[in-house]
Short mmCIF file of C-alpha atoms and ligand atoms in Angstrom, two decimals:
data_model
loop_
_atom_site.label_atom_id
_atom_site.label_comp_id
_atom_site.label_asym_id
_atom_site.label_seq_id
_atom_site.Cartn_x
_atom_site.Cartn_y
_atom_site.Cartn_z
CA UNK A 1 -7.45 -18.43 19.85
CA UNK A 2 -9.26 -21.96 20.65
CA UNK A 3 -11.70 -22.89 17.87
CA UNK A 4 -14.16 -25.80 17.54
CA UNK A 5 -14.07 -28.07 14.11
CA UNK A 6 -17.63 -29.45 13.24
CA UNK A 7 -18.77 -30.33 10.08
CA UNK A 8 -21.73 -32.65 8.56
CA UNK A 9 -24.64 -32.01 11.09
CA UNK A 10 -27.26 -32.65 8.61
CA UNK A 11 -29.86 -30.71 10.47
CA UNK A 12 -33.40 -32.48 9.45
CA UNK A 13 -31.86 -35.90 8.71
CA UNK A 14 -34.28 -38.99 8.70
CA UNK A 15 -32.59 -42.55 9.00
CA UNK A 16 -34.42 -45.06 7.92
CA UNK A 17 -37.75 -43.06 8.70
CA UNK A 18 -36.88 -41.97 11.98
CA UNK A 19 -36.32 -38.35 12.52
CA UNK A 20 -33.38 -37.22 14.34
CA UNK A 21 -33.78 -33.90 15.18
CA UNK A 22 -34.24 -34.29 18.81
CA UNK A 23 -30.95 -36.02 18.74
CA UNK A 24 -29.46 -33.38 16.81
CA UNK A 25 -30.69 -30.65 19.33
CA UNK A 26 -29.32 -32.73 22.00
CA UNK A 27 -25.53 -32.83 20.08
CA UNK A 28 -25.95 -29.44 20.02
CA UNK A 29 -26.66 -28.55 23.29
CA UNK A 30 -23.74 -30.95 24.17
CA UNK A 31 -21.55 -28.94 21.47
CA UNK A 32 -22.51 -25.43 23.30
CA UNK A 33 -21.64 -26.89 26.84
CA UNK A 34 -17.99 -28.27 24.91
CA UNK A 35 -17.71 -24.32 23.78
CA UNK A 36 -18.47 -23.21 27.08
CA UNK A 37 -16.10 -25.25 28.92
CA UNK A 38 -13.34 -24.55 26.80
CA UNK A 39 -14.02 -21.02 26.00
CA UNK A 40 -13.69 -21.51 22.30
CA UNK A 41 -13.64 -18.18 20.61
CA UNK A 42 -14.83 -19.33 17.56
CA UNK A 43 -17.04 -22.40 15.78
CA UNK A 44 -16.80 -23.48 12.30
CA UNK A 45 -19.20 -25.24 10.84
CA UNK A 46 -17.59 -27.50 7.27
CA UNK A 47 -20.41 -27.60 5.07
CA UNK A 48 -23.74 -29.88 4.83
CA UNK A 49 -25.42 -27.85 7.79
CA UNK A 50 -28.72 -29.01 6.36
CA UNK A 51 -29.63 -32.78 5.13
CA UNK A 52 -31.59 -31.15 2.07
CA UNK A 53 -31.51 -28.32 -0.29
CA UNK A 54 -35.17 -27.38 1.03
CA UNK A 55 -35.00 -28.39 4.67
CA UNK A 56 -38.08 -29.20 6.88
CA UNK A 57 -39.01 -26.41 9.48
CA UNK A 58 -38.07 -27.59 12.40
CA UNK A 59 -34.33 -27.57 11.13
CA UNK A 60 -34.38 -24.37 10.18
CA UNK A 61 -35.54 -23.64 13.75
CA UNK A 62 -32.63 -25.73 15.39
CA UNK A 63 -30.18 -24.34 13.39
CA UNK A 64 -31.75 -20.49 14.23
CA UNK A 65 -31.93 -21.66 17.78
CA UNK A 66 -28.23 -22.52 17.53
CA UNK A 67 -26.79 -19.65 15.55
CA UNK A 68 -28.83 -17.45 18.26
CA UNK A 69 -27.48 -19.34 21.03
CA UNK A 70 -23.64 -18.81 20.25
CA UNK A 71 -23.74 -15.32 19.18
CA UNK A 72 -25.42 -14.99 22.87
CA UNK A 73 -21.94 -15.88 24.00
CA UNK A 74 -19.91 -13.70 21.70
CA UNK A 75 -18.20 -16.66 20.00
CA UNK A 76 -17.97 -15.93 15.98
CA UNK A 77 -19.35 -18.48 13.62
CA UNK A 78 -17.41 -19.61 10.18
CA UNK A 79 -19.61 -21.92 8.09
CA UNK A 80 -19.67 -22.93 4.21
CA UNK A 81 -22.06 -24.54 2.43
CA UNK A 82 -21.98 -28.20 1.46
CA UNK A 83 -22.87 -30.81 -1.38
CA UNK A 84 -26.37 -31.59 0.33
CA UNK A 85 -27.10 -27.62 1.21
CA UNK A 86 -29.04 -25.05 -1.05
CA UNK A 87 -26.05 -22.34 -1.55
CA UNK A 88 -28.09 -19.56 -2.40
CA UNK A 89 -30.78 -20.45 0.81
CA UNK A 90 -27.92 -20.69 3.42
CA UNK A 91 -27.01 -17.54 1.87
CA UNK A 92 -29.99 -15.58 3.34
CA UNK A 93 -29.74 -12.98 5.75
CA UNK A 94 -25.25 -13.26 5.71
CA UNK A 95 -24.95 -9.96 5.27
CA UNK A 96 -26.98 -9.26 8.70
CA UNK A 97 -25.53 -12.01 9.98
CA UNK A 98 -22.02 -10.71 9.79
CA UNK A 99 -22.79 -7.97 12.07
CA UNK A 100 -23.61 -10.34 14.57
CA UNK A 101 -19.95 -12.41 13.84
CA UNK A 102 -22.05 -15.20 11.71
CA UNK A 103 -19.95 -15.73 8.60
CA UNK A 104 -21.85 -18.11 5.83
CA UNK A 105 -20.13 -18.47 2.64
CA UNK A 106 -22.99 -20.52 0.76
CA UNK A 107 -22.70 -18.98 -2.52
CA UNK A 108 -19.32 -19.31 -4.51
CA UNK A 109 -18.73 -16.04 -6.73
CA UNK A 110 -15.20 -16.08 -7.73
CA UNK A 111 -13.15 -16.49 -4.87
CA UNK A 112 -13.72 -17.85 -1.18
CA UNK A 113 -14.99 -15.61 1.28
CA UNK A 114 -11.85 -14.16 3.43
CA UNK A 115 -12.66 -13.08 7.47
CA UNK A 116 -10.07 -12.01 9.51
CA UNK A 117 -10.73 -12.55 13.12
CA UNK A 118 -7.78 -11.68 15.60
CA UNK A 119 -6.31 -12.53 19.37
CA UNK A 120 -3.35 -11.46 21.35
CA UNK A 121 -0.86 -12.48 18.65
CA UNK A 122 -2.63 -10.84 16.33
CA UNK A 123 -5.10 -11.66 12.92
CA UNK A 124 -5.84 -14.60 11.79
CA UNK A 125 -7.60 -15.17 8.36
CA UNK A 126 -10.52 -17.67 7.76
CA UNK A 127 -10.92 -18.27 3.98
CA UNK A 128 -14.57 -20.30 3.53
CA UNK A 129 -14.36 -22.12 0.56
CA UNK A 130 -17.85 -23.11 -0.08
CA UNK A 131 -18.45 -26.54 -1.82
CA UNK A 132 -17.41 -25.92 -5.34
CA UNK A 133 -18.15 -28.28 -8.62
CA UNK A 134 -15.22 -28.21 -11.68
CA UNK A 135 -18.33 -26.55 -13.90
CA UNK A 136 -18.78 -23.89 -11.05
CA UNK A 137 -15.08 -22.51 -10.91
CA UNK A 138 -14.71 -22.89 -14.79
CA UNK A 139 -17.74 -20.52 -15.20
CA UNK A 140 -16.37 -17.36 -12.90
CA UNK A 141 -12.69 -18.24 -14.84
CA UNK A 142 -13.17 -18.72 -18.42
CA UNK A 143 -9.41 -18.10 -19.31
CA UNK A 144 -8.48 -20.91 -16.70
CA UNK A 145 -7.26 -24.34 -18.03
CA UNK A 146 -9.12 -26.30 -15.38
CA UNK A 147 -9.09 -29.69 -16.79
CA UNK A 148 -10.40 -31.51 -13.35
CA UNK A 149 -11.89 -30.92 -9.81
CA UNK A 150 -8.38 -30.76 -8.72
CA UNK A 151 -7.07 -27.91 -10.59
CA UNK A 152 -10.28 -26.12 -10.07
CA UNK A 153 -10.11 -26.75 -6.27
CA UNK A 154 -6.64 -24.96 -6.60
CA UNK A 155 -7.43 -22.42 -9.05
CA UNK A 156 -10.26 -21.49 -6.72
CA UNK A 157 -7.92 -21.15 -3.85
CA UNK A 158 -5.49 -19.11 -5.49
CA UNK A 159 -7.98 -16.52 -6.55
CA UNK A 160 -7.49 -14.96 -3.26
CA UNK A 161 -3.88 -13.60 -1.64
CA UNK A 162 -3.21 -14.13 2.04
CA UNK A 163 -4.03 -11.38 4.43
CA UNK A 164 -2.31 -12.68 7.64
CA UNK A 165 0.32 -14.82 8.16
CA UNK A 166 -1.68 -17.44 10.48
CA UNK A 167 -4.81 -18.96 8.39
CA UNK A 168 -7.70 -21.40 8.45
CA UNK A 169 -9.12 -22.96 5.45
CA UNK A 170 -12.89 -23.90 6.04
CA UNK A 171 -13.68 -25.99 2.65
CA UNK A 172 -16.07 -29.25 2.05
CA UNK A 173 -14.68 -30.62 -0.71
CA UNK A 174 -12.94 -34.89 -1.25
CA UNK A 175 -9.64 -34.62 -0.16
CA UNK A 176 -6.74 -37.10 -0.40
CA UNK A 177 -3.31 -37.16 0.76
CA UNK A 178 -1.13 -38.66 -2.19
CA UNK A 179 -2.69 -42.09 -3.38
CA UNK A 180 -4.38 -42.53 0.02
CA UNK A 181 -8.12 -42.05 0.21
CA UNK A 182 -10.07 -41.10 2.96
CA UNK A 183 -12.06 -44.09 4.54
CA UNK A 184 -15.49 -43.03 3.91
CA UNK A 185 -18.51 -44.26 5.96
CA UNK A 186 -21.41 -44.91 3.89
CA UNK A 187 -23.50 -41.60 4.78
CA UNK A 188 -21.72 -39.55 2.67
CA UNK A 189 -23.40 -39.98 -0.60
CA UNK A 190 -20.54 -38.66 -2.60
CA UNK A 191 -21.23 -36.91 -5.98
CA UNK A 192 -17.23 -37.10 -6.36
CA UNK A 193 -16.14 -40.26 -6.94
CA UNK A 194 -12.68 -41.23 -4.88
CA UNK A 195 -9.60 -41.08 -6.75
CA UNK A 196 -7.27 -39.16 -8.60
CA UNK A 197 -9.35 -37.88 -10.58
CA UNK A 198 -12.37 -36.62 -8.84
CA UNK A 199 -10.69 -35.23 -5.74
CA UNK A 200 -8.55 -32.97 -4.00
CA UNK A 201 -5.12 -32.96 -3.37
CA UNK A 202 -4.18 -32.24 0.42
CA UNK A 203 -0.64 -30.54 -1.22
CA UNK A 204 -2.87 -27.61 -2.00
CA UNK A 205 -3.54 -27.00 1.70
CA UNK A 206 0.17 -26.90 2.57
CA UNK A 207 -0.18 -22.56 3.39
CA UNK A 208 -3.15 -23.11 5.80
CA UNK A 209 -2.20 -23.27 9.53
CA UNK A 210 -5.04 -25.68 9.45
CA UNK A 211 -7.35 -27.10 7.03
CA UNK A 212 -11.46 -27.85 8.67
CA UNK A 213 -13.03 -30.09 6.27
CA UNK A 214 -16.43 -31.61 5.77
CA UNK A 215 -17.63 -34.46 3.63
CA UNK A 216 -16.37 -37.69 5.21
CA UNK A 217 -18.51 -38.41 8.15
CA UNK A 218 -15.42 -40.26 9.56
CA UNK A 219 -13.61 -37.94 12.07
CA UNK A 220 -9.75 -38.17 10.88
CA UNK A 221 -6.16 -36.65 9.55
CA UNK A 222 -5.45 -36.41 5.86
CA UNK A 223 -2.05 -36.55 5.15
CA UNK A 224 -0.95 -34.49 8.21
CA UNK A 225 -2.49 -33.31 11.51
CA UNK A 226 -3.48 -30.44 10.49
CA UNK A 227 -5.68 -31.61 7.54
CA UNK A 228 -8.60 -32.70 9.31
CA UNK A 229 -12.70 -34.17 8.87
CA UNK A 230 -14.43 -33.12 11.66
CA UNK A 231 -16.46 -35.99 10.79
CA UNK A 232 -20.40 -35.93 11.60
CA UNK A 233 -21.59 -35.19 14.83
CA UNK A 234 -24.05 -38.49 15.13
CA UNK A 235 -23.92 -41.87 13.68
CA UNK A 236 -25.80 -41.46 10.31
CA UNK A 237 -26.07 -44.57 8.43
CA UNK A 238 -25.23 -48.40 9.10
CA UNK A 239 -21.29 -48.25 8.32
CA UNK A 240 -21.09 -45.86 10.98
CA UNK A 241 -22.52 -47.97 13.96
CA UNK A 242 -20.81 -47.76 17.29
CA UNK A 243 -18.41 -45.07 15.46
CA UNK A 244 -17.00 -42.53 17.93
CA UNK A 245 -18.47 -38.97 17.11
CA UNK A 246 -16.25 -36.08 18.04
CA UNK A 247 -15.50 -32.37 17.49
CA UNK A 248 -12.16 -31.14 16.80
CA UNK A 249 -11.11 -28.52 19.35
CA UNK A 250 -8.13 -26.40 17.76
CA UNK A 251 -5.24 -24.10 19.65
CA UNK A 252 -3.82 -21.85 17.68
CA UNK A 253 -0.91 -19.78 19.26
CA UNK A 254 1.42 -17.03 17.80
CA UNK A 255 2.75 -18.90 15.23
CA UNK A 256 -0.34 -21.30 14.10
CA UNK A 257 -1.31 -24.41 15.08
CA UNK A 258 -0.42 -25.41 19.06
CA UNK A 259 -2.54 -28.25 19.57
CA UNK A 260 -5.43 -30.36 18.27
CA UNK A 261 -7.36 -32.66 20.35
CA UNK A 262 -10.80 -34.34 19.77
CA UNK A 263 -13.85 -33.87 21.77
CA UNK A 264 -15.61 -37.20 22.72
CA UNK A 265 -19.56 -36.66 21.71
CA UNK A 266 -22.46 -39.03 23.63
CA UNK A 267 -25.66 -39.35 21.49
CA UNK A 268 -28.95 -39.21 23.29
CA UNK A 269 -29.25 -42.55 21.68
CA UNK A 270 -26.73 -44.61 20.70
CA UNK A 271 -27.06 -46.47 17.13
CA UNK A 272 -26.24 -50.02 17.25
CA UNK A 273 -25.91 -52.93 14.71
CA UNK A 274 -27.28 -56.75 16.05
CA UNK A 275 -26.56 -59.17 13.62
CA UNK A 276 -28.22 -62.99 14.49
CA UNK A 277 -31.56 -65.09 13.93
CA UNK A 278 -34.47 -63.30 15.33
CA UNK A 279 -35.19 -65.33 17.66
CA UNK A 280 -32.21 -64.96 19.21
CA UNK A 281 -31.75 -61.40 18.84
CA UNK A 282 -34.91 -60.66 21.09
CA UNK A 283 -34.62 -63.11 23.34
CA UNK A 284 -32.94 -60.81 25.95
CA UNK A 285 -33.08 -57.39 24.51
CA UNK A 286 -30.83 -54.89 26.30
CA UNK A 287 -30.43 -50.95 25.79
CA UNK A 288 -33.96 -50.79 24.26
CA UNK A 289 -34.26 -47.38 23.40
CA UNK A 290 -31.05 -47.52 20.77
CA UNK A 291 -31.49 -47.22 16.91
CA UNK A 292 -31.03 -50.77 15.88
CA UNK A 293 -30.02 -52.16 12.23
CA UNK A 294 -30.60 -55.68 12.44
CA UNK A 295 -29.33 -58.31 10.26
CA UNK A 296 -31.35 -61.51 10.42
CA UNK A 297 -29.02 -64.86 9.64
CA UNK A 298 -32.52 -67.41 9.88
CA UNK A 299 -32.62 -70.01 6.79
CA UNK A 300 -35.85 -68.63 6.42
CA UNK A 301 -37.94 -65.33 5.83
CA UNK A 302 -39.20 -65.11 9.58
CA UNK A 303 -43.18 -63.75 9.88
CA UNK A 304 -43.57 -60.30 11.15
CA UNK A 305 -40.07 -60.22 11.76
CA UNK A 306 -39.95 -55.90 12.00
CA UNK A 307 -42.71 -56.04 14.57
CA UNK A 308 -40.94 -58.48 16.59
CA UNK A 309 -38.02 -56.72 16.06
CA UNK A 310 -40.12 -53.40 17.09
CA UNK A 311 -41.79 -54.83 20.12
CA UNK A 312 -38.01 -55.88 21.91
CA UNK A 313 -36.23 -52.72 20.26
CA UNK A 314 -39.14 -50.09 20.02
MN1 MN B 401 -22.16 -34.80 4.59
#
């Protein structure tokens, strides 16, 4: 079974004012040709689908558009809810959806959501953990001793017994390997503070043939290979500027995990960070139609220096 890791779109995002869904349509349509030319069997989508608990229109319509267009190709769909989602909204319609191989845990009751999907070696179990707070998991377990996110992370986890042998955990949640944090990349606007304290450790994820996270909009490993961020699908804020965007295309074979290997995406526009005195920094203005941050270094507050800025870099 091939599968592709994304996680993080943020359908409806604005930067800075500018909207992005035409960019995000065009990662998407990028994403479906990826599926296609690997024949994945299945995507999973790691949480924060949507920018906003009440997302504008149009994203609801990309994100239809985009459900509609891989269930046209038979490939099944795991997807949780994260942080910046409405649970109970990205809930609507699951149970329909299901029939159509469109899993969406949004809403956690109790325990994660458990699908078993299978190939020629057999079933293998996706278990959606949907983005969980301490309060959340101490509510459906009131006997539990859950002093912290991390014990409530695992309590959470173990609420549910294994079903197959090979499985996928699908969970958006702050995970760290040991003492190391995950380098973060500004966009992520974290309710969970990095640490010990306020995050997850990877150890708990030792059963999973492979762990698809969302959160960190930086695509990388926690711990080991197999513990993986996706990482966002377009450059959404400042820190992430010139940052590679990928999705994580996954093999597994008849014993689990046979190979991992990330999927170079190309943005419609590129965003880009120019860092000089004005003057200088539209003086001979190349690859015009990128998203620009620009960092003036003039002694001075320069005049009019955005529609300067906007006339070389529109
Ligand atoms: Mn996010």
């Amino acid at each position: 079974m091939k599968f592709l890791h994304l996680a993080d779109l943020h359908l409806g995002k604005r930067v800075n004012g500018f909207d992005l869904l035409e960019d995000q349509r065009y990662i998407l349509e990028q994403i479906l040709a990826l599926c296609d030319s690997n024949k994945v069997d299945a995507v999973v989508l790691a949480g924060d689908i949507y920018d906003a608990p009440v997302p504008p229109a149009a994203a609801c319509t990309l994100l239809d558009w985009f459900l509609t267009q891989l269930s046209a190709r038979r490939i099944a769909v795991l997807a949780v809810s994260g942080n910046h989602d409405s649970a109970e909204r990205l809930d609507y319609a699951a149970g329909l959806l299901a029939n159509q191989n469109v899993y969406i845990a949004g809403q956690f009751r109790g325990a994660p959501r458990q699908i078993v999907l299978s190939d020629r070696f057999g079933p293998v179990e996706f278990t959606l953990l949907p983005f969980v707070r301490t309060a959340t998991v101490r509510h459906y377990m009131p006997e539990a001793d859950l002093p912290d996110y991390d014990s409530a992370v695992a309590a959470a986890l173990s609420a549910c017994a294994p079903s197959a042998e090979r499985r996928v955990l699908v969970a958006h949640q702050m995970v760290v390997a040991g003492l190391c944090p995950p380098q973060l990349s500004g966009s992520e606007t974290a309710p969970l503070t990095i640490g010990t304290v306020d995050s997850v450790d990877a150890a708990h994820f030792a059963k999973f043939s492979y762990t698809a996270l969302g959160h960190i909009h930086r695509a990388q490993r926690v711990g080991s290979d197999t513990v993986r961020y996706a990482g966002a699908p377009l450059c959404y804020h400042l820190d992430e500027c010139g940052m590679e965007k990928s999705a994580t295309l996954v093999r597994l074979g008849r014993r689990g995990v046979d190979d991992i290997e990330t999927l170079p995406l190309h943005p419609r526009r590129a965003m880009r960070h120019i860092v000089g005195p004005l003057a200088k920094l539209v003086e001979h203005p190349d690859d015009t139609s990128d998203y620009i941050w620009a960092t003036l270094t003039d002694p001075t507050p320069q005049p009019d220096a955005m529609a300067v800025l906007r006339a070389a870099y529109p």
